GROMACS .gro file of C-alpha atoms in nm:
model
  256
    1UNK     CA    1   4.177  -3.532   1.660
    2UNK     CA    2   4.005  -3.579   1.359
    3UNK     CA    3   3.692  -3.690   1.528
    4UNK     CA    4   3.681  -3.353   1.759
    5UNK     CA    5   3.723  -3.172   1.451
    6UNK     CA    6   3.432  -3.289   1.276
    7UNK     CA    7   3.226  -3.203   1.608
    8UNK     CA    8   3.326  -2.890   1.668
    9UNK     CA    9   3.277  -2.765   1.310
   10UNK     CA   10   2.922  -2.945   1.348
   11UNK     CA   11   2.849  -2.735   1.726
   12UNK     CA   12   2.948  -2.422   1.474
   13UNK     CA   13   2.712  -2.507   1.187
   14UNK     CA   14   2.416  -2.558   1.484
   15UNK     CA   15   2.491  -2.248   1.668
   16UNK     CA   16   2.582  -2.041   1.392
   17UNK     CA   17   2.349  -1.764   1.327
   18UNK     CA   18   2.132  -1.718   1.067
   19UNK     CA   19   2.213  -1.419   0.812
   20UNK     CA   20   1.998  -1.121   0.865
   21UNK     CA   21   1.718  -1.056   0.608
   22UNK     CA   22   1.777  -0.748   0.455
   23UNK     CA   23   1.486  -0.485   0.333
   24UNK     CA   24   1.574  -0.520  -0.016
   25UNK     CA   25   1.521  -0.924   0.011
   26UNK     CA   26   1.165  -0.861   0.171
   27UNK     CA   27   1.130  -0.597  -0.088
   28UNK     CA   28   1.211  -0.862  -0.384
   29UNK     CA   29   1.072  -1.173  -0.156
   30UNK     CA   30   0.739  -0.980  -0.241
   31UNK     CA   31   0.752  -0.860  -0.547
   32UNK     CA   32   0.771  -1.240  -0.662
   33UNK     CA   33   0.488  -1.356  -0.484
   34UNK     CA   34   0.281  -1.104  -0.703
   35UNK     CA   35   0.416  -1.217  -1.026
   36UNK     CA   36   0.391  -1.590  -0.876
   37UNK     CA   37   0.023  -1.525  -0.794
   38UNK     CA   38  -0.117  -1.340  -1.084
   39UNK     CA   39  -0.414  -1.539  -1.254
   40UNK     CA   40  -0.542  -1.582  -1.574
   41UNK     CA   41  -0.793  -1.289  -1.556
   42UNK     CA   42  -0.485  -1.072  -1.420
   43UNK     CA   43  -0.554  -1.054  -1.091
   44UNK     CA   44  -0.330  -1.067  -0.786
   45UNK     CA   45  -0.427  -1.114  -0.414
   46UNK     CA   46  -0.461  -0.809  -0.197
   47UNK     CA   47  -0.328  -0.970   0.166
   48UNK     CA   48   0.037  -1.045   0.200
   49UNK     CA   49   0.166  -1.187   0.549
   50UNK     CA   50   0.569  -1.199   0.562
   51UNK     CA   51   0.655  -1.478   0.852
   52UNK     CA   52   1.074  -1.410   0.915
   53UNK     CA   53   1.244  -1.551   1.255
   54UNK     CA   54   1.152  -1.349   1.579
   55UNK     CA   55   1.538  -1.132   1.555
   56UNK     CA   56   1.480  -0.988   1.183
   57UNK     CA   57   1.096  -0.935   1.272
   58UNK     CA   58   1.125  -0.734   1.553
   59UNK     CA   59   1.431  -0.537   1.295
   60UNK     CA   60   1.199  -0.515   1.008
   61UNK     CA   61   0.866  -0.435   1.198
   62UNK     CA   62   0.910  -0.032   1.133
   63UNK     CA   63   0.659   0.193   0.965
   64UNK     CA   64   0.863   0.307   0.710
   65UNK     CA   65   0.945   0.022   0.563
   66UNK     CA   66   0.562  -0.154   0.599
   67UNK     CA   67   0.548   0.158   0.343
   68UNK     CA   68   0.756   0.048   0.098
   69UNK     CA   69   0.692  -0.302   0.125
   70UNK     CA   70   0.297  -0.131  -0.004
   71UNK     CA   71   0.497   0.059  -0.307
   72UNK     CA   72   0.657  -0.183  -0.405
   73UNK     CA   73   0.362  -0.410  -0.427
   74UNK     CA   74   0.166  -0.123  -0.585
   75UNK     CA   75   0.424  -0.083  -0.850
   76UNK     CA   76   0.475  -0.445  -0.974
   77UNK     CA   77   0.098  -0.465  -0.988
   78UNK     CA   78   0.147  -0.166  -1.305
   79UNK     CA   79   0.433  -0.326  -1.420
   80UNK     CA   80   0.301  -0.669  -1.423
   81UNK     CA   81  -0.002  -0.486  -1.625
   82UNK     CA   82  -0.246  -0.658  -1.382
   83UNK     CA   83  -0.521  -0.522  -1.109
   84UNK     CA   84  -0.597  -0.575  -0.747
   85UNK     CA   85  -0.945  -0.594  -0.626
   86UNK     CA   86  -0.979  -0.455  -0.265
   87UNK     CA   87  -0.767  -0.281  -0.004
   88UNK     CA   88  -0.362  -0.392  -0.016
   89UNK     CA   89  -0.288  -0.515   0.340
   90UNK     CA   90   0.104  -0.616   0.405
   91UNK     CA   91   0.213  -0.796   0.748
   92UNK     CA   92   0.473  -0.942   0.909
   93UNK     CA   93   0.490  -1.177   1.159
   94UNK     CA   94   0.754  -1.384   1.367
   95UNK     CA   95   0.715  -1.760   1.231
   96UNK     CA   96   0.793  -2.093   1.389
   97UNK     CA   97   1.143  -2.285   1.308
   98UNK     CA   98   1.148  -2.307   0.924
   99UNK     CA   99   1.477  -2.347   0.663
  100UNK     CA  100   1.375  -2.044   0.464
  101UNK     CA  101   1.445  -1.718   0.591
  102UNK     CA  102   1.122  -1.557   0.436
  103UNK     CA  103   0.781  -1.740   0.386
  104UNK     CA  104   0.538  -1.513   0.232
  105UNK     CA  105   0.131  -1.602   0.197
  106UNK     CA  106  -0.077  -1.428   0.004
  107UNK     CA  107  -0.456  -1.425  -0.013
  108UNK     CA  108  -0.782  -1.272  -0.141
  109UNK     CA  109  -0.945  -1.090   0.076
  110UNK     CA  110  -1.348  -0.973   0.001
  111UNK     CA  111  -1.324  -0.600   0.188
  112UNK     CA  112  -1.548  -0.572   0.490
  113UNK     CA  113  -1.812  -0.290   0.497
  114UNK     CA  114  -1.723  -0.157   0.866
  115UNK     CA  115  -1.372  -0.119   1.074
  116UNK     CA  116  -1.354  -0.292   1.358
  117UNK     CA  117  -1.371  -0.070   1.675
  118UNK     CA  118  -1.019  -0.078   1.822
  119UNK     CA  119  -1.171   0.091   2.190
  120UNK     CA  120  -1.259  -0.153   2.411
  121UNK     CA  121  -1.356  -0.009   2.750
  122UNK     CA  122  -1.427  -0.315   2.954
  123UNK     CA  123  -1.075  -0.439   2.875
  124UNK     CA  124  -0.897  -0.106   2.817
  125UNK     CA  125  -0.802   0.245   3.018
  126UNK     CA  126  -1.142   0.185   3.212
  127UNK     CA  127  -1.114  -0.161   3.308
  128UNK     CA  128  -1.166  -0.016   3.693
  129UNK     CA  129  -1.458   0.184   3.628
  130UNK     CA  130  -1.790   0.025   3.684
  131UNK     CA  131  -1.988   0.023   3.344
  132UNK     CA  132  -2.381   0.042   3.433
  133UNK     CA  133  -2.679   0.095   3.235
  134UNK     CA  134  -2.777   0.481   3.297
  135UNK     CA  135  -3.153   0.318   3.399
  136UNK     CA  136  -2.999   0.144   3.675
  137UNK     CA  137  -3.160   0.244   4.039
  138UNK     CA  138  -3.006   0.583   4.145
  139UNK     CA  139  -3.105   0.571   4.508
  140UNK     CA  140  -2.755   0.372   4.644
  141UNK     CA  141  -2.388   0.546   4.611
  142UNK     CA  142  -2.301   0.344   4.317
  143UNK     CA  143  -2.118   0.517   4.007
  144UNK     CA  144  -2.277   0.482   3.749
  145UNK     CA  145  -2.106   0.560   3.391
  146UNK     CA  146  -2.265   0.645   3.055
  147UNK     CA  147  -2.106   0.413   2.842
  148UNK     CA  148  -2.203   0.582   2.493
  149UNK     CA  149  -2.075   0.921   2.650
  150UNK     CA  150  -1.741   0.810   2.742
  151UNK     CA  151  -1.632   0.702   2.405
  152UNK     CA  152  -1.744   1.010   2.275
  153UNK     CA  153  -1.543   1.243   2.536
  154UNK     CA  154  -1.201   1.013   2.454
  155UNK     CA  155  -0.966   1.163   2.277
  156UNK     CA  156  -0.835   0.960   2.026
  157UNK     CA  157  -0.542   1.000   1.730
  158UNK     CA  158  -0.690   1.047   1.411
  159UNK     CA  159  -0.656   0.814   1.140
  160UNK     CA  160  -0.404   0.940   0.867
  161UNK     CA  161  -0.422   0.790   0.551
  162UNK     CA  162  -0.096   0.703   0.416
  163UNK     CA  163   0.043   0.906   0.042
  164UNK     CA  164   0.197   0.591  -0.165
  165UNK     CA  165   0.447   0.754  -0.427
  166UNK     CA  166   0.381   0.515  -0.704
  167UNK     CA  167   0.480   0.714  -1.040
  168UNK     CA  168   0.510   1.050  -1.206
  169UNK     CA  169   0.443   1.181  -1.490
  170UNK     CA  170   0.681   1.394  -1.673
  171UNK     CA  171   0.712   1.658  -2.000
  172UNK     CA  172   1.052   1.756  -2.138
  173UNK     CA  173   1.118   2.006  -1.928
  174UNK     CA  174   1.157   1.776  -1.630
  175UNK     CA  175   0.847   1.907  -1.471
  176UNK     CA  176   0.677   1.628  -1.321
  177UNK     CA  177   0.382   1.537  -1.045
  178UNK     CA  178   0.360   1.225  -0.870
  179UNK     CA  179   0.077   1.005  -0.864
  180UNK     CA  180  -0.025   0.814  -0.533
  181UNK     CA  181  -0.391   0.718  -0.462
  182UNK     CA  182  -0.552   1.075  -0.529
  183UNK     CA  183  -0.736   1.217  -0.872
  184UNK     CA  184  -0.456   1.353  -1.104
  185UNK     CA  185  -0.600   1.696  -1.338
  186UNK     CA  186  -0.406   1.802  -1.654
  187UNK     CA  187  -0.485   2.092  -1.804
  188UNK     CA  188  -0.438   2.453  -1.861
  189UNK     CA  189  -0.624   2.588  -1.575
  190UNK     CA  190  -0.349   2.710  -1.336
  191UNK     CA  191  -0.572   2.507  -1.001
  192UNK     CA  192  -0.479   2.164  -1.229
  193UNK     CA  193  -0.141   1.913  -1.028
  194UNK     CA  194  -0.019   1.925  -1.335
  195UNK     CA  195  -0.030   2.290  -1.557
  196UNK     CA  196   0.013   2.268  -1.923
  197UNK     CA  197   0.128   2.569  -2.078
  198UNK     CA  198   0.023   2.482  -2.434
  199UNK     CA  199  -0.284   2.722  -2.653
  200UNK     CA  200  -0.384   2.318  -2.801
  201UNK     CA  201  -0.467   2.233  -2.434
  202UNK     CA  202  -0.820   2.237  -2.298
  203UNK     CA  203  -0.860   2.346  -1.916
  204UNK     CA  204  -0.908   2.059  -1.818
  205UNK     CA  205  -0.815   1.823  -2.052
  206UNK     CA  206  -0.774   1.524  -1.857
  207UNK     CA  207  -0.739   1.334  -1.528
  208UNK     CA  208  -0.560   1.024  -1.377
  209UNK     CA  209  -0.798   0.798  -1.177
  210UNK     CA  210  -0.668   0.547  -0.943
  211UNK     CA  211  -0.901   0.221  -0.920
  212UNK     CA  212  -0.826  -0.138  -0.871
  213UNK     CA  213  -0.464  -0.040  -0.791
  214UNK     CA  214  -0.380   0.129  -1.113
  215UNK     CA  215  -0.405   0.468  -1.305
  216UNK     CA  216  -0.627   0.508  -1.531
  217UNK     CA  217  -0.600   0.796  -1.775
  218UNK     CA  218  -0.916   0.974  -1.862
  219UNK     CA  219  -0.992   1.272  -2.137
  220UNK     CA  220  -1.220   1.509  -1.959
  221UNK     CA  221  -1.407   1.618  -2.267
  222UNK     CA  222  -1.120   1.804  -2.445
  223UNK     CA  223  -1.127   1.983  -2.779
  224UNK     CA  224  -0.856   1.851  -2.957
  225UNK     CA  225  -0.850   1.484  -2.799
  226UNK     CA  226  -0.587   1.294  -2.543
  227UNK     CA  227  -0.344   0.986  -2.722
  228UNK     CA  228  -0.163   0.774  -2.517
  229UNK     CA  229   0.110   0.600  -2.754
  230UNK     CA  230   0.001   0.772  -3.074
  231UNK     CA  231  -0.364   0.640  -3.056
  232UNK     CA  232  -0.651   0.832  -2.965
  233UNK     CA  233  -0.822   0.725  -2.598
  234UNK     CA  234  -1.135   0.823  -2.390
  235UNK     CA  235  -0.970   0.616  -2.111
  236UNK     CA  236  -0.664   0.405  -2.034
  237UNK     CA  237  -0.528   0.176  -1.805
  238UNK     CA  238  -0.126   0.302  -1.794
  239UNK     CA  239   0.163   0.105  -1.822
  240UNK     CA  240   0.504   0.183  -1.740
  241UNK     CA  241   0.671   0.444  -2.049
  242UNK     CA  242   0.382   0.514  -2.180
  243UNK     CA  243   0.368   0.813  -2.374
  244UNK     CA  244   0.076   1.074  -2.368
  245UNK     CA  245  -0.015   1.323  -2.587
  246UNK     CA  246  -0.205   1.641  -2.504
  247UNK     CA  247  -0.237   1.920  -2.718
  248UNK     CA  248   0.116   1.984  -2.845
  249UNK     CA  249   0.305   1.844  -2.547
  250UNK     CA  250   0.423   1.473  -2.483
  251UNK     CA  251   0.426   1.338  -2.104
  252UNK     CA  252   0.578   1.054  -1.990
  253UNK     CA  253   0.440   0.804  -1.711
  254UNK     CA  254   0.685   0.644  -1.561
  255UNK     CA  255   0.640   0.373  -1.257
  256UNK     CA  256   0.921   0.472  -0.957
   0.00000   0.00000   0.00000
């Protein structure tokens, strides 16, 4: 009795399935593979490929959370106070047989100058349609296709670049804009994101930069000067909290 016991509670163990990775696991999975990964100059790889078991890759495989699986490794690059050379590319893909529910590898990857062209013609909708040379001898029946024409007359989706919500900035008031990938302005112009309603405050007094994965804080010439943390800047790399001070009003940058 004893004997069947032990092998039936080992058939359970073997057959038992394995929990389900949840997003916020991925989500933290990640985030520790940037910390892990950050090098002495402060620099973290820009390719991440998740491997999980076939089930929770199929489950996780959705667009909206390949998006914030991308915040979330924009964000801990600001927190972690470090940069990222390149374009951020985040995949996941069903692994072999492996004790840990997650394997993440990350890499740095030297951006290409071209996209690879995702039509192929020979292989694709037109796989049946004879592909000649327009030279080719036009006295027999044949059907002869202009290649260069054809991909030209397709219509294809257009590419849509993605808006990362990465942080905001904020005055007392609670007024706030968020800051993705695009040029912030600050000012007192009313055509600036982010209107300052302040006589001390230029028209444009300054503008938020994104490069190498992180804001950077610019004054844009301004009478009376921009201070981030109580010290005077021409431009600054901000951190999570930081404080800035233009004209006579105090805004807050704070990573989501």
């Amino acid at each position: 009795m004893k004997l069947a016991s032990v092998i039936s509670e080992q058939l359970t163990n073997l057959f038992q399935r394995r929990k389900e990775v949840e997003p916020d696991e991925l989500i933290k999975a990640l985030e520790r593979e940037v910390t892990k990964k950050k090098n002495k100059d402060k620099i973290v790889p820009n390719s991440y490929t998740i491997y999980l078991c076939e089930e929770d890759c199929h489950r996780l495989s959705a667009a909206r959370l390949i998006k914030a699986l991308h915040e979330a490794v924009e964000r801990k690059v600001i927190r972690e106070n470090c940069f990222m050379d390149g374009k951020l590319s985040v995949k996941i893909k069903k692994m072999s047989a492996n004790d840990n529910p997650i394997v993440i590898e990350s890499e740095y990857v030297t951006p290409t100058d071209s996209e690879v062209d995702t039509i192929n013609l020979e292989n694709d909708v037109l796989s049946h349609t004879l592909i000649e040379d327009i030279s080719s001898n036009d006295n027999d029946n044949t059907i002869i296709a202009d290649k260069t024409k054809i991909i030209k007359s397709m219509r294809t989706s257009p590419t849509r670049k993605v808006e990362y919500n990465l942080a905001v900035i904020t005055d007392f008031k609670n007024a706030e804009v968020v800051c993705g990938e695009r040029q912030i302005y600050l000012g007192r112009k009313t055509t600036n994101d982010f209107v300052l309603e302040d006589d001390s405050v230029s028209r444009i007094h300054a503008y938020i930069s994104y490069e190498r994965h992180r804001h950077i804080l610019y004054d844009a010439g301004s009478l009376n000067g921009t201070f981030v943390n109580k010290k005077p800047v021409s431009s600054c790399e901000l951190k999570d909290g930081d404080k800035i001070l233009i004209g006579n009003t105090t805004l807050t940058y704070k990573v989501l």
